[in-house]
PDB file of C-alpha atoms and ligand atoms in Angstrom:
ATOM      1  CA  MET Q   1      24.801  -6.799   7.455  1.00 78.00           C
ATOM      2  CA  SER Q   2      27.985  -4.834   6.977  1.00 81.00           C
ATOM      3  CA  GLN Q   3      29.258  -3.725  10.390  1.00 80.00           C
ATOM      4  CA  ASP Q   4      30.393  -0.242   9.391  1.00 94.00           C
ATOM      5  CA  CYS Q   5      27.489   0.567   7.052  1.00 98.00           C
ATOM      6  CA  ILE Q   6      25.177   3.359   8.201  1.00 98.00           C
ATOM      7  CA  PHE Q   7      22.264   2.156   6.066  1.00 98.00           C
ATOM      8  CA  CYS Q   8      22.566  -1.398   7.416  1.00 98.00           C
ATOM      9  CA  LYS Q   9      22.287   0.122  10.903  1.00 97.00           C
ATOM     10  CA  ILE Q  10      19.189   2.089   9.889  1.00 98.00           C
ATOM     11  CA  ALA Q  11      17.614  -1.060   8.379  1.00 98.00           C
ATOM     12  CA  ALA Q  12      18.386  -2.939  11.615  1.00 97.00           C
ATOM     13  CA  GLY Q  13      16.788  -0.179  13.719  1.00 97.00           C
ATOM     14  CA  GLN Q  14      20.067   0.557  15.495  1.00 96.00           C
ATOM     15  CA  ILE Q  15      20.107   4.242  14.497  1.00 95.00           C
ATOM     16  CA  GLY Q  16      17.564   6.756  13.233  1.00 94.00           C
ATOM     17  CA  GLY Q  17      13.935   6.945  14.141  1.00 90.00           C
ATOM     18  CA  PRO Q  18      11.187   4.612  13.039  1.00 94.00           C
ATOM     19  CA  PRO Q  19      11.334   4.133   9.265  1.00 98.00           C
ATOM     20  CA  LEU Q  20       8.663   5.524   6.978  1.00 98.00           C
ATOM     21  CA  PHE Q  21       8.118   1.996   5.720  1.00 98.00           C
ATOM     22  CA  GLN Q  22       9.721  -1.375   6.332  1.00 98.00           C
ATOM     23  CA  ASP Q  23       9.012  -4.938   5.362  1.00 98.00           C
ATOM     24  CA  GLU Q  24      11.043  -8.132   5.204  1.00 98.00           C
ATOM     25  CA  HIS Q  25      13.022  -6.943   2.174  1.00 98.00           C
ATOM     26  CA  VAL Q  26      13.205  -3.133   2.072  1.00 98.00           C
ATOM     27  CA  THR Q  27      13.323  -0.058   4.307  1.00 98.00           C
ATOM     28  CA  ALA Q  28      12.357   3.546   3.491  1.00 98.00           C
ATOM     29  CA  PHE Q  29      13.341   6.572   5.562  1.00 98.00           C
ATOM     30  CA  ARG Q  30      13.653  10.328   5.107  1.00 98.00           C
ATOM     31  CA  ASP Q  31      16.972  11.691   3.873  1.00 98.00           C
ATOM     32  CA  VAL Q  32      18.809  13.600   6.629  1.00 98.00           C
ATOM     33  CA  ASN Q  33      19.679  16.366   4.118  1.00 98.00           C
ATOM     34  CA  PRO Q  34      16.557  16.716   1.969  1.00 98.00           C
ATOM     35  CA  GLN Q  35      16.950  18.104  -1.556  1.00 98.00           C
ATOM     36  CA  ALA Q  36      13.207  18.463  -2.156  1.00 98.00           C
ATOM     37  CA  PRO Q  37      10.100  18.811   0.055  1.00 98.00           C
ATOM     38  CA  LEU Q  38       9.812  15.010  -0.111  1.00 98.00           C
ATOM     39  CA  HIS Q  39      13.134  13.176  -0.089  1.00 98.00           C
ATOM     40  CA  VAL Q  40      12.962   9.529   0.887  1.00 98.00           C
ATOM     41  CA  LEU Q  41      15.656   6.874   0.607  1.00 98.00           C
ATOM     42  CA  LEU Q  42      14.698   3.283  -0.161  1.00 99.00           C
ATOM     43  CA  ILE Q  43      17.179   0.507   0.525  1.00 98.00           C
ATOM     44  CA  PRO Q  44      17.257  -3.274   0.371  1.00 98.00           C
ATOM     45  CA  ASN Q  45      17.598  -4.627   3.907  1.00 98.00           C
ATOM     46  CA  LYS Q  46      20.499  -6.764   2.739  1.00 98.00           C
ATOM     47  CA  HIS Q  47      23.797  -5.047   2.062  1.00 98.00           C
ATOM     48  CA  ILE Q  48      24.392  -4.503  -1.655  1.00 98.00           C
ATOM     49  CA  VAL Q  49      27.117  -1.943  -2.350  1.00 98.00           C
ATOM     50  CA  SER Q  50      25.595  -0.478  -5.517  1.00 98.00           C
ATOM     51  CA  LEU Q  51      23.720  -1.462  -8.651  1.00 98.00           C
ATOM     52  CA  ASN Q  52      27.047  -2.747  -9.959  1.00 98.00           C
ATOM     53  CA  GLU Q  53      27.065  -5.434  -7.264  1.00 98.00           C
ATOM     54  CA  ALA Q  54      23.423  -6.478  -7.759  1.00 98.00           C
ATOM     55  CA  ASN Q  55      22.959  -9.727  -9.637  1.00 98.00           C
ATOM     56  CA  ALA Q  56      20.256 -11.904 -11.146  1.00 98.00           C
ATOM     57  CA  GLU Q  57      19.095 -13.191  -7.773  1.00 98.00           C
ATOM     58  CA  ASP Q  58      18.330  -9.581  -6.770  1.00 98.00           C
ATOM     59  CA  GLN Q  59      15.934  -9.040  -9.662  1.00 98.00           C
ATOM     60  CA  ALA Q  60      12.738  -9.394  -7.632  1.00 98.00           C
ATOM     61  CA  LEU Q  61      14.232  -7.331  -4.793  1.00 98.00           C
ATOM     62  CA  LEU Q  62      15.047  -4.438  -7.133  1.00 98.00           C
ATOM     63  CA  GLY Q  63      11.565  -4.565  -8.626  1.00 98.00           C
ATOM     64  CA  HIS Q  64      10.070  -4.552  -5.137  1.00 98.00           C
ATOM     65  CA  LEU Q  65      12.232  -1.565  -4.205  1.00 98.00           C
ATOM     66  CA  MET Q  66      10.940   0.395  -7.182  1.00 98.00           C
ATOM     67  CA  LEU Q  67       7.298  -0.558  -6.648  1.00 98.00           C
ATOM     68  CA  THR Q  68       7.611   0.362  -2.968  1.00 98.00           C
ATOM     69  CA  ALA Q  69       8.793   3.811  -4.072  1.00 98.00           C
ATOM     70  CA  VAL Q  70       5.668   4.155  -6.199  1.00 98.00           C
ATOM     71  CA  LYS Q  71       3.461   3.140  -3.261  1.00 98.00           C
ATOM     72  CA  LEU Q  72       5.176   5.705  -1.028  1.00 98.00           C
ATOM     73  CA  ALA Q  73       4.775   8.395  -3.705  1.00 98.00           C
ATOM     74  CA  GLN Q  74       1.066   7.587  -3.744  1.00 98.00           C
ATOM     75  CA  ALA Q  75       0.826   7.533   0.055  1.00 98.00           C
ATOM     76  CA  GLU Q  76       2.647  10.875   0.296  1.00 98.00           C
ATOM     77  CA  GLY Q  77       0.320  12.415  -2.288  1.00 98.00           C
ATOM     78  CA  VAL Q  78       2.946  13.185  -4.937  1.00 98.00           C
ATOM     79  CA  ALA Q  79       2.272  10.447  -7.491  1.00 98.00           C
ATOM     80  CA  ASN Q  80       0.054  12.476  -9.792  1.00 98.00           C
ATOM     81  CA  GLY Q  81       2.185  15.598  -9.599  1.00 97.00           C
ATOM     82  CA  GLY Q  82       5.277  13.579 -10.397  1.00 98.00           C
ATOM     83  CA  TYR Q  83       8.503  12.589  -8.789  1.00 98.00           C
ATOM     84  CA  ARG Q  84      11.986  11.341  -9.566  1.00 98.00           C
ATOM     85  CA  LEU Q  85      13.723   8.090  -8.645  1.00 98.00           C
ATOM     86  CA  VAL Q  86      17.511   8.226  -8.656  1.00 98.00           C
ATOM     87  CA  ALA Q  87      20.164   5.579  -8.030  1.00 98.00           C
ATOM     88  CA  ASN Q  88      23.515   7.348  -7.856  1.00 98.00           C
ATOM     89  CA  THR Q  89      26.146   4.749  -8.706  1.00 98.00           C
ATOM     90  CA  GLY Q  90      29.899   5.014  -8.313  1.00 97.00           C
ATOM     91  CA  PRO Q  91      32.142   8.111  -8.302  1.00 96.00           C
ATOM     92  CA  ASN Q  92      30.792   9.759 -11.437  1.00 97.00           C
ATOM     93  CA  GLY Q  93      27.240   8.989 -10.339  1.00 98.00           C
ATOM     94  CA  GLY Q  94      27.797  10.893  -7.100  1.00 97.00           C
ATOM     95  CA  GLN Q  95      27.287   7.940  -4.773  1.00 98.00           C
ATOM     96  CA  SER Q  96      28.391   8.766  -1.218  1.00 98.00           C
ATOM     97  CA  VAL Q  97      26.874   5.909   0.805  1.00 98.00           C
ATOM     98  CA  PHE Q  98      27.883   2.488  -0.443  1.00 98.00           C
ATOM     99  CA  HIS Q  99      24.701   0.577   0.290  1.00 98.00           C
ATOM    100  CA  LEU Q 100      22.404   0.575  -2.754  1.00 98.00           C
ATOM    101  CA  HIS Q 101      19.586   3.100  -2.432  1.00 98.00           C
ATOM    102  CA  LEU Q 102      16.928   4.859  -4.447  1.00 98.00           C
ATOM    103  CA  HIS Q 103      16.231   8.532  -3.851  1.00 98.00           C
ATOM    104  CA  LEU Q 104      12.532   9.418  -4.120  1.00 98.00           C
ATOM    105  CA  LEU Q 105      12.372  13.165  -4.751  1.00 98.00           C
ATOM    106  CA  ALA Q 106       9.187  15.178  -5.118  1.00 98.00           C
ATOM    107  CA  GLY Q 107       7.248  18.241  -4.079  1.00 98.00           C
ATOM    108  CA  ARG Q 108       8.845  20.781  -6.398  1.00 97.00           C
ATOM    109  CA  ARG Q 109       9.550  21.094 -10.109  1.00 97.00           C
ATOM    110  CA  LEU Q 110      12.843  19.258 -10.513  1.00 97.00           C
ATOM    111  CA  THR Q 111      15.264  20.489 -13.117  1.00 97.00           C
ATOM    112  CA  TRP Q 112      16.914  18.481 -15.882  1.00 97.00           C
ATOM    113  CA  PRO Q 113      19.699  17.726 -16.586  1.00 96.00           C
ATOM    114  CA  PRO Q 114      20.973  17.067 -13.063  1.00 93.00           C
ATOM    115  CA  GLY Q 115      24.213  18.757 -12.025  1.00 86.00           C
TER     116      GLY Q 115
HETATM  117  P1  5GP J   1      24.161   9.225  -2.353  1.00 71.13           P
HETATM  118  O1  5GP J   1      24.973  10.477  -2.394  1.00 71.13           O
HETATM  119  O2  5GP J   1      24.992   8.044  -1.934  1.00 71.13           O
HETATM  120  O3  5GP J   1      23.349   8.958  -3.585  1.00 71.13           O
HETATM  121  O4  5GP J   1      23.058   9.474  -1.247  1.00 71.13           O
HETATM  122  C1  5GP J   1      23.286   9.285   0.115  1.00 71.13           C
HETATM  123  C2  5GP J   1      22.225  10.043   0.832  1.00 71.13           C
HETATM  124  O5  5GP J   1      22.172   9.579   2.158  1.00 71.13           O
HETATM  125  C3  5GP J   1      22.449  11.548   0.899  1.00 71.13           C
HETATM  126  O6  5GP J   1      21.351  12.217   0.300  1.00 71.13           O
HETATM  127  C4  5GP J   1      22.566  11.833   2.390  1.00 71.13           C
HETATM  128  O7  5GP J   1      21.949  13.047   2.759  1.00 71.13           O
HETATM  129  C5  5GP J   1      21.871  10.631   3.010  1.00 71.13           C
HETATM  130  N1  5GP J   1      22.369  10.239   4.305  1.00 71.13           N
HETATM  131  C6  5GP J   1      23.678  10.068   4.656  1.00 71.13           C
HETATM  132  N2  5GP J   1      23.764   9.661   5.935  1.00 71.13           N
HETATM  133  C7  5GP J   1      22.485   9.560   6.396  1.00 71.13           C
HETATM  134  C8  5GP J   1      21.939   9.189   7.660  1.00 71.13           C
HETATM  135  O8  5GP J   1      22.641   8.852   8.617  1.00 71.13           O
HETATM  136  N3  5GP J   1      20.584   9.218   7.771  1.00 71.13           N
HETATM  137  C9  5GP J   1      19.773   9.583   6.728  1.00 71.13           C
HETATM  138  N4  5GP J   1      18.446   9.566   6.962  1.00 71.13           N
HETATM  139  N5  5GP J   1      20.261   9.923   5.526  1.00 71.13           N
HETATM  140  C10 5GP J   1      21.600   9.924   5.364  1.00 71.13           C
HETATM  141 ZN1   ZN J   2      24.768  -1.766   4.244  1.00 71.13          ZN
END
């Protein structure tokens, strides 16, 4: 856990309400500033700054994160209609919180390309 990381605190249950989903490895919670009717963030419980800092030992964890997003999309009833998974990475990627996370966005027709 990184002491000054907001997402580490959410994973540890120190701030925020009860997560949408949590297991030993990952936590999912609603984005505080939703950009779509469904906007969930999925994070590894361990502090990884971004995809750039993930390594081979995180391979199963990253797969689990993605499959958990699919399960949540199904549970929230948006799987068939479609959704988007996004991992903003670094300055040009628009990353603002430096604890690796996936955005699960759904519930409206999302445009492409992103801004
Ligand atoms: P990024 O810009 O790094 O890809 O995404 C960070 C996301 O975290 C943003 O969508 C922002 O709204 C969300 N966020 C930032 N702080 C908090 C917080 O304290 N709680 C929750 N639930 N979401 C947060
Ligand atoms: Zn963290």
